[in-house]
Amino acid sequence: MGYASIFGMIATFPATPIAIESDSESKSERVKPLIVLGIETSCDETGVALYDSEHGLLADCLYSQIELHAQYGGVIPELASRDHIRKTLPLIMEVISAAGIEQSDIGGVAYTAGPGLVGALLVGASIGRSLGMGWDVPTIGVHHMEGHLLAPMLEGEPPAFPFVALLVSGGHTQLVEVKGIGRYVLLGESLDDAAGEAFDKVGKMLGLPYPGGPHVAKLAVEGESGKFIFPRPMTNRPGLDFSFSGLKTAVRTAIAKASDANGDLTELQRADIARGFEEAVVATLAIKCGRALQHTGMHTLIIAGGVSANLQLREVLEKTVAKFDAKLFYAKHRFCTDNGAMIAYAGCQRLLAGQKDDLEIRAQPRWSLESLPAL
Ligand code: KG4
Ligand code: ZN
């Protein structure tokens, strides 16, 4: 299938009916199955997926731009936008074929409308909105962090509302009280660097490739606990906010002190520093999660976003939740980092509830989670 044929499909295929039916039917009868195409292009991953409200996730495809940006040590927004343009439509064709469905089976389109890099967002938004219009199906702009927050719902045993969510990605570190979809109260957030950003910056200091998070985690396994003890920022005062920029400075100072006359560290020193840094981040997050459970009286904690892939974090949080008679939930590895499945899922829930956008192309680089409408 080429570009001409996908745009041909836009023009040719009839509208797929929306899910909501007359009020006279009971709620369980009212909702018809809905297949939603999800498109994620907020940063450096092009993610596309098809979620079926009846059968769950049908297919998901991901193209990571990591190699493209690695040579620069971070994401170059202009290159990210251009690569999303190259990859999004081929991935959409791939995901339709992988799901074994027809384009006409798709009843809605969801794209990431923010937060994120504006140029990158605009690619997914333009494509998503155009496909929705051409196919004559309802379309919705999804909040990227709501996508992350709901990603554990894609698992076999999803968490039930209400719960506390720890959102830890490259751009955000937030603790959120979640009573339902769109019913979010921000309990605390990072006043400076996000946890993932701190991992990436420390990775850079240790000479590791971009993005640093997974590399720091891998190196930390070789290190010895207790060789480097870094501060647990903002844990000695009340509240649920975070700050990781001082921790990053503490690591920089430790590296400078431990380095030899040429400014080099031994392999073991690098691993010990990675271990000490990871332990400090994980301990800080765990202390705040415990406090959030205590504060809300909730018994479910979910973790989402790229840093929730961190095994040390999962292990320590298992112990934290046990203390509060609570349960921990997270998504499988590939749905912790950016992906299209979480956007398809979140969009599907909102479309099923009758929410949809008008004809505008929405790209909101800054967008508060708390401003979202409740279902
Ligand atoms: O959610 P995500 O894919 O993108 C954003 O929305 O930002 O998160 C990416 C972040 C990066 O900072 C990356 O280094 C971090 O998640 N990350 C990790 C791990 N895997 C990804 N950090 C620590 N340990 C990991 N295993
Ligand atoms: Zn993300």
Coordinates of C-alpha atoms and ligand atoms in Angstrom, one line a residue:
M1 CA 0.0 0.0 0.0
G2 CA 1.5 3.4 -1.0
Y3 CA 0.8 6.9 0.2
A4 CA -1.5 7.4 -2.8
S5 CA -3.6 4.5 -1.7
I6 CA -3.9 5.6 1.9
F7 CA -5.1 9.0 0.8
G8 CA -7.3 7.2 -1.7
M9 CA -8.8 5.4 1.2
I10 CA -9.5 8.7 3.0
A11 CA -11.5 9.9 0.0
T12 CA -13.3 6.7 -0.8
F13 CA -14.4 5.0 2.4
P14 CA -17.7 5.8 4.1
A15 CA -18.0 7.0 7.7
T16 CA -17.8 4.5 10.5
P17 CA -20.6 5.1 13.0
I18 CA -19.7 6.5 16.4
A19 CA -20.1 4.4 19.5
I20 CA -22.9 6.1 21.4
E21 CA -26.5 5.1 20.9
S22 CA -29.9 6.2 22.1
D23 CA -30.4 7.0 25.8
S24 CA -33.3 4.5 26.0
E25 CA -30.9 1.6 26.1
S26 CA -29.1 0.5 29.2
K27 CA -25.5 1.6 29.6
S28 CA -24.1 -1.8 29.0
E29 CA -26.0 -2.1 25.7
R30 CA -25.2 1.5 24.7
V31 CA -21.5 1.2 24.0
K32 CA -20.6 -0.4 20.7
P33 CA -17.1 -1.7 20.0
L34 CA -14.8 0.9 18.7
I35 CA -11.4 0.6 17.0
V36 CA -9.2 3.6 17.5
L37 CA -6.0 4.5 15.7
G38 CA -3.5 6.1 18.1
I39 CA -0.6 8.3 16.9
E40 CA 2.2 9.4 19.2
T41 CA 4.8 11.9 17.9
S42 CA 5.5 14.2 20.9
C43 CA 9.3 13.7 21.1
D44 CA 11.7 11.2 19.5
E45 CA 9.5 8.0 19.1
T46 CA 7.0 7.6 16.3
G47 CA 4.4 5.3 17.8
V48 CA 1.2 4.0 16.1
A49 CA -1.3 1.5 17.4
L50 CA -4.8 0.1 17.0
Y51 CA -6.9 -0.4 20.2
D52 CA -10.2 -2.2 20.0
S53 CA -12.6 -1.5 22.9
E54 CA -13.8 -5.1 22.8
H55 CA -10.7 -7.1 22.0
G56 CA -8.0 -4.8 23.4
L57 CA -4.8 -3.9 21.7
L58 CA -4.8 -5.2 18.1
A59 CA -1.3 -4.1 17.0
D60 CA 1.3 -1.5 17.7
C61 CA 4.4 -0.3 15.8
L62 CA 7.2 1.9 17.1
Y63 CA 10.0 3.6 15.3
S64 CA 12.7 5.1 17.7
Q65 CA 14.8 8.0 16.6
I66 CA 17.4 7.3 19.2
E67 CA 20.2 6.6 16.7
L68 CA 19.4 9.9 14.9
H69 CA 19.8 12.0 18.0
A70 CA 22.5 10.0 19.8
Q71 CA 25.3 11.7 17.8
Y72 CA 24.1 15.1 19.2
G73 CA 23.7 13.8 22.8
G74 CA 20.0 14.8 22.9
V75 CA 16.9 15.4 20.9
I76 CA 17.2 17.9 18.0
P77 CA 13.6 19.1 17.6
E78 CA 13.8 19.9 13.9
L79 CA 15.3 16.5 13.0
A80 CA 12.6 14.9 15.2
S81 CA 9.8 16.6 13.2
R82 CA 11.2 15.6 9.9
D83 CA 11.7 12.0 10.9
H84 CA 8.1 11.8 12.2
I85 CA 7.0 13.1 8.8
R86 CA 8.9 10.2 7.1
K87 CA 7.7 7.5 9.4
T88 CA 4.1 8.1 10.6
L89 CA 2.2 7.1 7.4
P90 CA 4.2 4.0 6.7
L91 CA 3.7 2.9 10.3
I92 CA 0.0 3.5 10.0
M93 CA -0.1 1.3 7.0
E94 CA 2.0 -1.3 8.8
V95 CA -0.2 -1.3 11.9
I96 CA -3.4 -1.8 9.9
S97 CA -1.9 -4.7 8.0
A98 CA -0.5 -6.2 11.3
A99 CA -3.9 -6.0 12.9
G100 CA -5.5 -7.7 9.9
I101 CA -8.3 -5.2 9.7
E102 CA -9.6 -2.9 7.0
Q103 CA -9.2 0.8 7.2
S104 CA -13.0 1.1 7.2
D105 CA -13.0 -0.8 10.6
I106 CA -11.4 2.2 12.3
G107 CA -14.0 4.2 14.1
G108 CA -11.9 6.9 15.6
V109 CA -8.5 8.6 15.6
A110 CA -6.5 9.7 18.6
Y111 CA -3.2 11.7 18.4
T112 CA -0.9 13.2 21.1
A113 CA -1.8 16.9 21.3
G114 CA 0.7 17.8 24.0
P115 CA 2.8 18.3 26.0
G116 CA 5.8 17.9 23.8
L117 CA 7.9 19.5 21.1
V118 CA 5.6 21.7 19.1
G119 CA 7.0 20.7 15.7
A120 CA 6.9 17.0 16.5
L121 CA 3.4 17.3 17.9
L122 CA 2.2 19.1 14.8
V123 CA 3.2 16.2 12.6
G124 CA 1.0 13.7 14.5
A125 CA -1.8 16.2 14.9
S126 CA -1.9 17.1 11.2
I127 CA -1.9 13.5 10.1
G128 CA -4.3 12.4 12.8
R129 CA -6.8 15.2 12.2
S130 CA -6.6 14.8 8.4
L131 CA -7.2 11.0 8.5
G132 CA -10.1 11.6 10.9
M133 CA -11.6 14.1 8.5
G134 CA -11.0 12.1 5.4
W135 CA -12.3 8.9 7.0
D136 CA -15.2 10.9 8.6
V137 CA -14.6 9.5 12.1
P138 CA -14.4 11.3 15.4
T139 CA -10.9 12.5 16.3
I140 CA -9.4 13.5 19.6
G141 CA -6.2 15.1 20.8
V142 CA -4.8 13.2 23.8
H143 CA -2.7 14.4 26.7
H144 CA 0.6 12.6 26.5
M145 CA 0.8 12.1 30.3
E146 CA -2.7 10.8 30.5
G147 CA -1.6 8.3 27.9
H148 CA 1.3 7.2 30.2
L149 CA -0.9 7.3 33.3
L150 CA -3.4 4.8 31.6
A151 CA -0.7 2.6 30.1
P152 CA -1.0 0.0 32.9
M153 CA -4.6 -0.5 31.8
L154 CA -3.2 -2.3 28.7
E155 CA -2.0 -5.2 31.0
G156 CA -3.9 -8.4 31.7
E157 CA -4.6 -7.4 35.3
P158 CA -5.3 -3.7 35.1
P159 CA -5.5 -1.5 38.3
A160 CA -8.9 -0.3 39.4
F161 CA -9.6 3.3 40.3
P162 CA -8.9 5.1 42.5
F163 CA -5.1 5.1 42.7
V164 CA -2.0 7.2 43.2
A165 CA 0.1 7.6 40.0
L166 CA 3.8 8.3 39.9
L167 CA 4.6 9.7 36.4
V168 CA 8.3 9.6 35.8
S169 CA 9.5 10.5 32.3
G170 CA 12.1 12.6 30.5
G171 CA 10.0 15.7 30.9
H172 CA 7.8 15.1 34.0
T173 CA 7.9 13.9 37.5
Q174 CA 4.5 14.1 39.1
L175 CA 2.5 12.4 41.8
V176 CA -1.2 12.4 40.9
E177 CA -4.3 11.3 42.8
V178 CA -6.5 9.5 40.2
K179 CA -10.2 8.9 40.9
G180 CA -11.1 8.2 37.3
I181 CA -10.2 9.2 33.8
G182 CA -9.8 13.0 33.8
R183 CA -10.3 13.2 37.5
Y184 CA -6.7 14.1 38.4
V185 CA -5.4 16.1 41.4
L186 CA -1.7 16.9 41.3
L187 CA -0.2 16.0 44.6
G188 CA 3.4 17.0 43.8
E189 CA 5.9 17.5 41.0
S190 CA 9.5 18.3 40.2
L191 CA 10.4 21.9 40.8
D192 CA 13.3 21.6 38.3
D193 CA 14.6 18.5 36.4
A194 CA 12.4 15.5 35.8
A195 CA 13.7 12.2 37.0
G196 CA 14.4 10.9 33.5
E197 CA 16.2 14.1 32.7
A198 CA 18.5 13.7 35.7
F199 CA 19.2 10.1 34.5
D200 CA 20.1 11.4 31.1
K201 CA 22.3 14.2 32.4
V202 CA 24.2 11.9 34.7
G203 CA 24.5 9.4 31.8
K204 CA 26.2 12.2 29.8
M205 CA 28.6 13.0 32.7
L206 CA 29.5 9.3 32.9
G207 CA 30.2 9.3 29.1
L208 CA 27.2 7.0 28.4
P209 CA 25.1 7.2 25.2
Y210 CA 21.8 9.1 24.9
P211 CA 19.3 8.5 26.4
G212 CA 21.3 7.9 29.6
G213 CA 18.5 6.3 31.7
P214 CA 18.7 2.7 30.6
H215 CA 22.5 2.9 30.3
V216 CA 22.9 4.3 33.9
A217 CA 20.6 1.5 35.1
K218 CA 22.8 -1.1 33.4
L219 CA 26.0 0.3 34.7
A220 CA 24.6 0.6 38.2
V221 CA 24.2 -3.2 38.4
E222 CA 28.0 -3.5 38.3
G223 CA 28.4 -0.9 41.1
E224 CA 28.6 -1.4 44.8
S225 CA 25.9 0.1 47.0
G226 CA 27.2 2.6 49.6
K227 CA 30.4 3.6 47.8
F228 CA 28.8 6.9 46.9
I229 CA 26.0 8.2 48.9
F230 CA 24.1 11.1 47.3
P231 CA 21.4 13.3 48.9
R232 CA 17.7 12.3 48.8
P233 CA 16.4 15.8 47.8
M234 CA 13.5 17.3 49.6
T235 CA 12.7 14.2 51.7
N236 CA 13.6 15.8 55.0
R237 CA 10.7 18.3 54.8
P238 CA 7.0 17.7 54.4
G239 CA 5.3 17.8 51.0
L240 CA 5.2 15.8 47.8
D241 CA 7.3 17.9 45.4
F242 CA 10.6 16.8 44.0
S243 CA 13.9 18.5 43.0
F244 CA 16.6 16.6 41.1
S245 CA 18.9 19.4 40.0
G246 CA 20.9 19.5 43.2
L247 CA 21.4 15.7 43.1
K248 CA 22.8 16.1 39.5
T249 CA 25.3 18.8 40.9
A250 CA 26.3 16.4 43.7
V251 CA 27.1 13.8 41.1
R252 CA 29.1 16.2 39.1
T253 CA 31.1 17.2 42.2
A254 CA 31.7 13.5 43.1
I255 CA 32.9 12.8 39.6
A256 CA 35.4 15.7 39.8
K257 CA 36.7 14.6 43.2
A258 CA 37.1 11.0 42.2
S259 CA 38.7 11.6 38.8
D260 CA 42.5 11.2 38.3
A261 CA 44.8 13.9 37.0
N262 CA 43.5 13.3 33.4
G263 CA 39.9 13.7 34.5
D264 CA 39.3 10.0 34.1
L265 CA 37.4 7.5 36.3
T266 CA 38.0 3.8 36.6
E267 CA 35.2 1.5 35.3
L268 CA 34.4 0.5 38.9
Q269 CA 34.2 4.1 40.0
R270 CA 31.8 4.9 37.2
A271 CA 29.6 1.9 38.1
D272 CA 29.7 2.9 41.8
I273 CA 28.6 6.4 41.0
A274 CA 25.8 5.2 38.7
R275 CA 24.7 2.9 41.6
G276 CA 24.7 5.7 44.2
F277 CA 22.8 8.0 41.9
E278 CA 20.2 5.5 41.0
E279 CA 19.7 4.6 44.7
A280 CA 19.2 8.3 45.5
V281 CA 16.6 8.8 42.8
V282 CA 14.8 5.6 43.7
A283 CA 14.8 6.2 47.4
T284 CA 13.5 9.7 46.9
L285 CA 10.7 8.5 44.7
A286 CA 9.8 5.7 47.1
I287 CA 9.7 8.0 50.1
K288 CA 7.3 10.4 48.3
C289 CA 5.2 7.5 47.0
G290 CA 4.8 6.2 50.5
R291 CA 3.8 9.6 51.7
A292 CA 1.2 10.0 48.8
L293 CA -0.4 6.6 49.8
Q294 CA -0.6 7.7 53.4
H295 CA -1.9 11.1 52.5
T296 CA -4.7 9.8 50.2
G297 CA -5.4 6.6 52.1
M298 CA -5.3 4.8 48.8
H299 CA -4.1 1.2 48.4
T300 CA -3.0 1.2 44.7
L301 CA 0.1 2.8 43.3
I302 CA 0.8 2.8 39.5
I303 CA 4.1 4.0 38.0
A304 CA 4.3 5.1 34.4
G305 CA 6.6 6.9 32.0
G306 CA 10.1 5.9 30.8
V307 CA 11.7 5.7 34.2
S308 CA 9.0 3.2 35.4
A309 CA 11.0 0.7 33.3
N310 CA 13.7 0.9 35.9
L311 CA 14.0 -2.4 37.7
Q312 CA 15.5 -1.0 40.8
L313 CA 12.6 1.4 41.1
R314 CA 10.1 -1.4 40.7
E315 CA 11.9 -3.5 43.3
V316 CA 12.0 -0.8 45.9
L317 CA 8.4 0.3 45.3
E318 CA 7.2 -3.3 45.8
K319 CA 8.6 -3.0 49.4
T320 CA 7.1 0.5 49.9
V321 CA 3.6 -0.6 48.8
A322 CA 3.8 -3.6 51.1
K323 CA 4.2 -1.3 54.1
F324 CA 1.0 0.5 53.2
D325 CA -1.0 -2.7 52.4
A326 CA -1.1 -1.5 48.8
K327 CA -0.5 -3.0 45.4
L328 CA 1.9 -1.8 42.6
F329 CA 1.0 -1.8 38.9
Y330 CA 3.1 -0.9 35.9
A331 CA 3.0 -1.4 32.1
K332 CA 5.2 -3.9 30.3
H333 CA 8.6 -2.4 29.3
R334 CA 7.7 -1.2 25.8
F335 CA 4.6 0.7 27.1
C336 CA 6.6 2.5 29.8
T337 CA 8.4 4.6 27.3
D338 CA 6.6 6.6 24.6
N339 CA 4.3 4.5 22.4
G340 CA 1.1 4.6 20.3
A341 CA -0.8 2.0 22.3
M342 CA -1.3 4.3 25.3
I343 CA -2.6 7.1 23.1
A344 CA -5.0 4.7 21.3
Y345 CA -6.2 3.4 24.7
A346 CA -6.7 6.9 26.2
G347 CA -8.3 8.2 23.0
C348 CA -10.7 5.2 22.9
Q349 CA -11.9 5.8 26.4
R350 CA -12.7 9.5 25.7
L351 CA -14.3 8.8 22.3
L352 CA -16.4 6.0 23.8
A353 CA -17.7 8.6 26.3
G354 CA -18.7 10.8 23.4
Q355 CA -15.8 13.4 23.6
K356 CA -14.2 14.5 20.4
D357 CA -12.6 17.6 18.9
D358 CA -13.8 19.9 16.3
L359 CA -11.9 20.4 13.1
E360 CA -8.9 22.2 14.7
I361 CA -5.4 20.7 14.7
R362 CA -4.4 20.8 18.3
A363 CA -0.7 21.1 19.4
Q364 CA -0.3 22.2 23.0
P365 CA 3.4 22.1 24.1
R366 CA 2.4 23.0 27.7
W367 CA -0.8 21.5 29.0
S368 CA -1.9 20.8 32.5
L369 CA -3.2 17.3 33.3
E370 CA -5.7 18.8 35.8
S371 CA -7.4 20.8 33.1
L372 CA -8.6 17.7 31.3
P373 CA -12.4 17.0 31.4
A374 CA -13.6 14.1 33.5
L375 CA -15.4 11.2 31.9
Ligands
KG4_1 O1 8.2 8.5 28.8 P1 9.5 8.6 28.0 O2 9.7 7.6 26.9 O3 9.5 10.0 27.2 C1 9.0 11.2 27.8 O4 7.8 11.4 27.8 O5 9.9 11.9 28.3 O6 10.7 8.7 29.0 C2 12.0 8.8 28.6 C3 12.9 8.9 29.8 C4 14.3 9.2 29.4 O7 14.8 10.2 30.3 C5 15.0 7.8 29.7 O8 16.4 8.0 30.0 C6 14.2 7.3 30.8 O9 12.9 7.6 30.5 N1 14.4 5.8 31.0 C7 14.9 5.3 32.1 C8 14.9 3.9 31.9 N2 14.4 3.7 30.6 C9 14.0 4.9 30.1 N3 15.4 5.8 33.2 C10 15.9 5.0 34.2 N4 15.9 3.7 34.0 C11 15.5 3.1 32.9 N5 15.5 1.7 32.8
ZN2 ZN 6.5 10.2 27.4

